Amino acid sequence: MNSTTALVLLAVGIAVIVALCAYALTLRKEVKRREAYRVDEDRRAHQNSLENLDYVVSALVQEQVDITEASWRCKVLLEIVDPSLTERPEFQAFAEVYQRTQHLKTHSARKQLSPRERMQEDKERLIVEDEMRPAVLAAAAAVIKWRAKGPASLH
């Protein structure tokens, strides 16, 4: 191999290496951008969940919403913020109401029930609500206290 061919191959090799390095840097920047976007989305979802939780517990304490519906929403929102929150003793009432009423039909499935079946489910729901009302209202008050402590109280 003569020196001209070797220089051409060296130049082509260097050009390929430079191009691959540039492409790798571009990919790395894209990964960082996507990761930052995901982190921001997670932060916003967390913040939205906390705000929604504030609205629901406020309405619950003022008894503007059903115990069952509010408990379901609080349980889900607490799980979004941190799955371990529903295991805290002061918040367990939400999970208990959910566990005791999760078999009841909602939305379109409820509309398909006969009036007799609907009335039976309503009775069941009202019994749970009457039994759990004090515990759920106490849990809602506990959420309000917990939220007043700020983000440091999460763990």
mmCIF file with all atom_site columns, C-alpha atoms in Angstrom, residues 24-109:
data_model
loop_
_atom_site.group_PDB
_atom_site.id
_atom_site.type_symbol
_atom_site.label_atom_id
_atom_site.label_alt_id
_atom_site.label_comp_id
_atom_site.label_asym_id
_atom_site.label_entity_id
_atom_site.label_seq_id
_atom_site.pdbx_PDB_ins_code
_atom_site.Cartn_x
_atom_site.Cartn_y
_atom_site.Cartn_z
_atom_site.occupancy
_atom_site.B_iso_or_equiv
_atom_site.pdbx_formal_charge
_atom_site.auth_seq_id
_atom_site.auth_comp_id
_atom_site.auth_asym_id
_atom_site.auth_atom_id
_atom_site.pdbx_PDB_model_num
ATOM 1  C CA . ALA A 1 24  ? -23.065 10.153 19.969 1.00 0.00 ? 24  ALA A CA 1
ATOM 2  C CA . LEU A 1 25  ? -23.052 13.649 21.453 1.00 0.00 ? 25  LEU A CA 1
ATOM 3  C CA . THR A 1 26  ? -26.345 14.432 19.725 1.00 0.00 ? 26  THR A CA 1
ATOM 4  C CA . LEU A 1 27  ? -27.884 11.250 21.136 1.00 0.00 ? 27  LEU A CA 1
ATOM 5  C CA . ARG A 1 28  ? -26.537 12.011 24.593 1.00 0.00 ? 28  ARG A CA 1
ATOM 6  C CA . LYS A 1 29  ? -28.081 15.497 24.518 1.00 0.00 ? 29  LYS A CA 1
ATOM 7  C CA . GLU A 1 30  ? -31.402 14.001 23.406 1.00 0.00 ? 30  GLU A CA 1
ATOM 8  C CA . VAL A 1 31  ? -31.340 11.476 26.253 1.00 0.00 ? 31  VAL A CA 1
ATOM 9  C CA . LYS A 1 32  ? -30.620 14.264 28.755 1.00 0.00 ? 32  LYS A CA 1
ATOM 10 C CA . ARG A 1 33  ? -33.415 16.393 27.294 1.00 0.00 ? 33  ARG A CA 1
ATOM 11 C CA . ARG A 1 34  ? -35.901 13.531 27.504 1.00 0.00 ? 34  ARG A CA 1
ATOM 12 C CA . GLU A 1 35  ? -34.841 12.673 31.031 1.00 0.00 ? 35  GLU A CA 1
ATOM 13 C CA . ALA A 1 36  ? -35.278 16.299 32.096 1.00 0.00 ? 36  ALA A CA 1
ATOM 14 C CA . TYR A 1 37  ? -38.714 16.333 30.463 1.00 0.00 ? 37  TYR A CA 1
ATOM 15 C CA . ARG A 1 38  ? -39.702 13.113 32.255 1.00 0.00 ? 38  ARG A CA 1
ATOM 16 C CA . VAL A 1 39  ? -38.505 14.471 35.597 1.00 0.00 ? 39  VAL A CA 1
ATOM 17 C CA . ASP A 1 40  ? -40.471 17.678 35.003 1.00 0.00 ? 40  ASP A CA 1
ATOM 18 C CA . GLU A 1 41  ? -43.578 15.674 34.048 1.00 0.00 ? 41  GLU A CA 1
ATOM 19 C CA . ASP A 1 42  ? -43.226 13.590 37.221 1.00 0.00 ? 42  ASP A CA 1
ATOM 20 C CA . ARG A 1 43  ? -42.855 16.736 39.300 1.00 0.00 ? 43  ARG A CA 1
ATOM 21 C CA . ARG A 1 44  ? -45.944 18.300 37.722 1.00 0.00 ? 44  ARG A CA 1
ATOM 22 C CA . ALA A 1 45  ? -47.978 15.113 38.167 1.00 0.00 ? 45  ALA A CA 1
ATOM 23 C CA . HIS A 1 46  ? -46.902 14.995 41.804 1.00 0.00 ? 46  HIS A CA 1
ATOM 24 C CA . GLN A 1 47  ? -47.827 18.651 42.313 1.00 0.00 ? 47  GLN A CA 1
ATOM 25 C CA . ASN A 1 48  ? -51.188 18.228 40.539 1.00 0.00 ? 48  ASN A CA 1
ATOM 26 C CA . SER A 1 49  ? -51.961 15.206 42.683 1.00 0.00 ? 49  SER A CA 1
ATOM 27 C CA . LEU A 1 50  ? -51.208 17.163 45.855 1.00 0.00 ? 50  LEU A CA 1
ATOM 28 C CA . GLU A 1 51  ? -53.402 20.056 44.701 1.00 0.00 ? 51  GLU A CA 1
ATOM 29 C CA . ASN A 1 52  ? -56.252 17.694 43.824 1.00 0.00 ? 52  ASN A CA 1
ATOM 30 C CA . LEU A 1 53  ? -55.834 15.989 47.187 1.00 0.00 ? 53  LEU A CA 1
ATOM 31 C CA . ASP A 1 54  ? -56.155 19.391 48.876 1.00 0.00 ? 54  ASP A CA 1
ATOM 32 C CA . TYR A 1 55  ? -59.412 20.056 47.021 1.00 0.00 ? 55  TYR A CA 1
ATOM 33 C CA . VAL A 1 56  ? -60.891 16.646 47.792 1.00 0.00 ? 56  VAL A CA 1
ATOM 34 C CA . VAL A 1 57  ? -60.062 16.653 51.515 1.00 0.00 ? 57  VAL A CA 1
ATOM 35 C CA . SER A 1 58  ? -61.311 20.216 51.831 1.00 0.00 ? 58  SER A CA 1
ATOM 36 C CA . ALA A 1 59  ? -64.617 19.241 50.226 1.00 0.00 ? 59  ALA A CA 1
ATOM 37 C CA . LEU A 1 60  ? -64.728 16.113 52.373 1.00 0.00 ? 60  LEU A CA 1
ATOM 38 C CA . VAL A 1 61  ? -64.211 17.998 55.631 1.00 0.00 ? 61  VAL A CA 1
ATOM 39 C CA . GLN A 1 62  ? -66.977 20.400 54.559 1.00 0.00 ? 62  GLN A CA 1
ATOM 40 C CA . GLU A 1 63  ? -69.084 17.317 53.695 1.00 0.00 ? 63  GLU A CA 1
ATOM 41 C CA . GLN A 1 64  ? -69.644 18.484 50.133 1.00 0.00 ? 64  GLN A CA 1
ATOM 42 C CA . VAL A 1 65  ? -68.809 15.063 48.631 1.00 0.00 ? 65  VAL A CA 1
ATOM 43 C CA . ASP A 1 66  ? -69.789 11.478 49.339 1.00 0.00 ? 66  ASP A CA 1
ATOM 44 C CA . ILE A 1 67  ? -67.576 9.610  51.763 1.00 0.00 ? 67  ILE A CA 1
ATOM 45 C CA . THR A 1 68  ? -67.114 6.748  49.300 1.00 0.00 ? 68  THR A CA 1
ATOM 46 C CA . GLU A 1 69  ? -66.197 8.861  46.291 1.00 0.00 ? 69  GLU A CA 1
ATOM 47 C CA . ALA A 1 70  ? -63.858 11.093 48.282 1.00 0.00 ? 70  ALA A CA 1
ATOM 48 C CA . SER A 1 71  ? -62.187 8.101  49.914 1.00 0.00 ? 71  SER A CA 1
ATOM 49 C CA . TRP A 1 72  ? -61.548 6.488  46.543 1.00 0.00 ? 72  TRP A CA 1
ATOM 50 C CA . ARG A 1 73  ? -60.072 9.701  45.182 1.00 0.00 ? 73  ARG A CA 1
ATOM 51 C CA . CYS A 1 74  ? -57.931 10.330 48.260 1.00 0.00 ? 74  CYS A CA 1
ATOM 52 C CA . LYS A 1 75  ? -56.602 6.773  48.192 1.00 0.00 ? 75  LYS A CA 1
ATOM 53 C CA . VAL A 1 76  ? -55.619 7.059  44.526 1.00 0.00 ? 76  VAL A CA 1
ATOM 54 C CA . LEU A 1 77  ? -54.071 10.503 44.930 1.00 0.00 ? 77  LEU A CA 1
ATOM 55 C CA . LEU A 1 78  ? -52.075 9.429  47.977 1.00 0.00 ? 78  LEU A CA 1
ATOM 56 C CA . GLU A 1 79  ? -50.810 6.408  46.046 1.00 0.00 ? 79  GLU A CA 1
ATOM 57 C CA . ILE A 1 80  ? -49.724 8.641  43.168 1.00 0.00 ? 80  ILE A CA 1
ATOM 58 C CA . VAL A 1 81  ? -47.800 10.907 45.541 1.00 0.00 ? 81  VAL A CA 1
ATOM 59 C CA . ASP A 1 82  ? -46.244 7.973  47.424 1.00 0.00 ? 82  ASP A CA 1
ATOM 60 C CA . PRO A 1 83  ? -47.671 4.435  47.564 1.00 0.00 ? 83  PRO A CA 1
ATOM 61 C CA . SER A 1 84  ? -46.614 4.052  51.200 1.00 0.00 ? 84  SER A CA 1
ATOM 62 C CA . LEU A 1 85  ? -48.876 6.920  52.303 1.00 0.00 ? 85  LEU A CA 1
ATOM 63 C CA . THR A 1 86  ? -52.016 4.770  52.217 1.00 0.00 ? 86  THR A CA 1
ATOM 64 C CA . GLU A 1 87  ? -50.335 2.472  54.740 1.00 0.00 ? 87  GLU A CA 1
ATOM 65 C CA . ARG A 1 88  ? -49.985 5.248  57.310 1.00 0.00 ? 88  ARG A CA 1
ATOM 66 C CA . PRO A 1 89  ? -52.423 4.590  60.166 1.00 0.00 ? 89  PRO A CA 1
ATOM 67 C CA . GLU A 1 90  ? -53.910 8.082  59.940 1.00 0.00 ? 90  GLU A CA 1
ATOM 68 C CA . PHE A 1 91  ? -54.788 7.600  56.232 1.00 0.00 ? 91  PHE A CA 1
ATOM 69 C CA . GLN A 1 92  ? -55.897 3.954  56.280 1.00 0.00 ? 92  GLN A CA 1
ATOM 70 C CA . ALA A 1 93  ? -59.591 4.845  56.453 1.00 0.00 ? 93  ALA A CA 1
ATOM 71 C CA . PHE A 1 94  ? -59.490 5.781  52.760 1.00 0.00 ? 94  PHE A CA 1
ATOM 72 C CA . ALA A 1 95  ? -58.106 2.377  51.819 1.00 0.00 ? 95  ALA A CA 1
ATOM 73 C CA . GLU A 1 96  ? -60.618 0.594  54.039 1.00 0.00 ? 96  GLU A CA 1
ATOM 74 C CA . VAL A 1 97  ? -63.579 2.344  52.409 1.00 0.00 ? 97  VAL A CA 1
ATOM 75 C CA . TYR A 1 98  ? -62.104 1.515  49.020 1.00 0.00 ? 98  TYR A CA 1
ATOM 76 C CA . GLN A 1 99  ? -61.596 -2.125 49.980 1.00 0.00 ? 99  GLN A CA 1
ATOM 77 C CA . ARG A 1 100 ? -65.151 -2.443 51.321 1.00 0.00 ? 100 ARG A CA 1
ATOM 78 C CA . THR A 1 101 ? -66.809 -0.740 48.327 1.00 0.00 ? 101 THR A CA 1
ATOM 79 C CA . GLN A 1 102 ? -64.637 -1.637 45.341 1.00 0.00 ? 102 GLN A CA 1
ATOM 80 C CA . HIS A 1 103 ? -67.057 -4.359 44.246 1.00 0.00 ? 103 HIS A CA 1
ATOM 81 C CA . LEU A 1 104 ? -69.900 -1.842 43.825 1.00 0.00 ? 104 LEU A CA 1
ATOM 82 C CA . LYS A 1 105 ? -70.731 -0.850 40.263 1.00 0.00 ? 105 LYS A CA 1
ATOM 83 C CA . THR A 1 106 ? -70.043 2.656  38.970 1.00 0.00 ? 106 THR A CA 1
ATOM 84 C CA . HIS A 1 107 ? -70.845 4.705  35.879 1.00 0.00 ? 107 HIS A CA 1
ATOM 85 C CA . SER A 1 108 ? -72.264 2.712  32.959 1.00 0.00 ? 108 SER A CA 1
ATOM 86 C CA . ALA A 1 109 ? -72.122 -0.598 34.848 1.00 0.00 ? 109 ALA A CA 1
#
